[in-house]
Coordinates of C-alpha atoms in Angstrom, one line a residue:
M1450 CA -15.4 -30.8 41.4
E1451 CA -14.2 -32.9 38.3
T1452 CA -16.5 -32.3 35.3
K1453 CA -17.6 -34.6 32.8
F1454 CA -17.4 -32.3 30.1
P1455 CA -14.7 -29.5 30.2
L1456 CA -16.6 -26.1 28.5
P1457 CA -14.1 -24.4 26.5
V1458 CA -13.6 -20.6 27.4
S1459 CA -14.7 -19.6 24.4
T1460 CA -16.8 -21.3 21.7
T1461 CA -14.9 -18.5 18.8
K1462 CA -11.1 -18.1 18.2
T1463 CA -9.4 -15.3 15.6
A1464 CA -6.5 -16.2 14.0
V1465 CA -4.8 -15.6 10.9
G1466 CA -6.2 -16.8 7.7
H1467 CA -9.2 -16.4 8.9
P1468 CA -12.5 -14.4 9.9
Y1469 CA -13.0 -12.5 12.8
A1470 CA -14.1 -14.2 16.0
E1471 CA -15.1 -17.4 13.6
W1472 CA -16.8 -20.2 15.8
H1473 CA -13.7 -22.9 17.1
M1474 CA -15.4 -25.9 18.1
R1475 CA -15.9 -29.9 17.9
K1476 CA -18.3 -31.0 15.1
W1477 CA -21.5 -32.6 15.9
A1478 CA -21.7 -35.5 13.8
G1479 CA -25.6 -36.7 15.4
V1480 CA -27.1 -39.3 17.6
N1481 CA -26.1 -43.1 16.8
P1482 CA -28.9 -44.5 15.8
E1483 CA -28.0 -48.3 17.5
N1484 CA -27.5 -46.6 21.8
G1485 CA -28.9 -42.7 21.0
H1486 CA -25.7 -41.6 22.3
P1487 CA -24.6 -38.1 20.6
Q1488 CA -21.4 -38.3 18.2
W1489 CA -18.6 -35.7 17.1
Y1490 CA -16.5 -36.2 14.4
V1491 CA -12.9 -37.4 15.7
N1492 CA -10.8 -34.8 14.1
G1493 CA -12.8 -32.7 13.7
I1494 CA -13.9 -31.7 10.4
D1495 CA -15.9 -34.8 8.7
D1496 CA -16.0 -38.4 9.0
S1497 CA -12.7 -39.7 7.2
E1498 CA -10.6 -41.1 10.7
G1499 CA -14.6 -42.2 12.2
V1500 CA -17.0 -40.9 14.9
T1501 CA -16.8 -40.7 18.8
E1502 CA -19.2 -40.7 21.2
D1503 CA -15.9 -39.3 24.3
Y1504 CA -16.5 -35.5 23.6
N1505 CA -12.8 -35.6 24.8
A1506 CA -11.6 -37.2 21.9
A1507 CA -13.1 -35.6 19.0
E1508 CA -10.9 -32.5 18.4
I1509 CA -11.6 -28.9 17.9
A1510 CA -11.5 -26.8 14.8
F1511 CA -12.9 -23.6 13.0
R1512 CA -16.2 -24.0 11.7
G1513 CA -17.1 -21.1 10.0
N1514 CA -17.8 -17.5 10.4
Q1515 CA -20.4 -16.5 13.3
R1516 CA -21.2 -12.9 11.4
L1517 CA -23.7 -12.7 9.1
F1518 CA -23.4 -10.6 6.9
I1519 CA -27.3 -10.5 5.9
S1520 CA -29.5 -7.2 6.2
G1521 CA -33.2 -6.1 5.8
G1522 CA -36.0 -4.7 6.3
A1523 CA -39.8 -5.0 6.5
S1524 CA -42.5 -1.8 6.2
F1525 CA -46.1 -1.8 7.2
H1526 CA -48.1 1.0 6.6
V1527 CA -52.2 1.4 6.4
D1528 CA -53.9 4.8 5.5
F1529 CA -57.9 5.2 6.0
K1530 CA -60.7 8.0 5.6
V1531 CA -63.5 8.2 7.3
S1532 CA -66.2 10.3 5.6
I1533 CA -69.8 10.8 7.1
L1534 CA -72.8 12.2 4.8
I1535 CA -75.4 14.0 6.6

């Protein structure tokens, strides 16, 4: 069975000079306002070479680090005391 959009084995890649497991995929360019079809950047980075509606014509490029370096926490504490005077 042939698929129209063959999927890569992984959307992350590790390479020298790049963060560990960096996103490696085609870059979404939005939707064509004239016909509603999806578009991708041809060079995989920006629109300097234009956009295409052909998913396979768009190059795969590094997209940035997938690992978030945000850490935090939250807490909620309530105390109450009930006194009954008789």
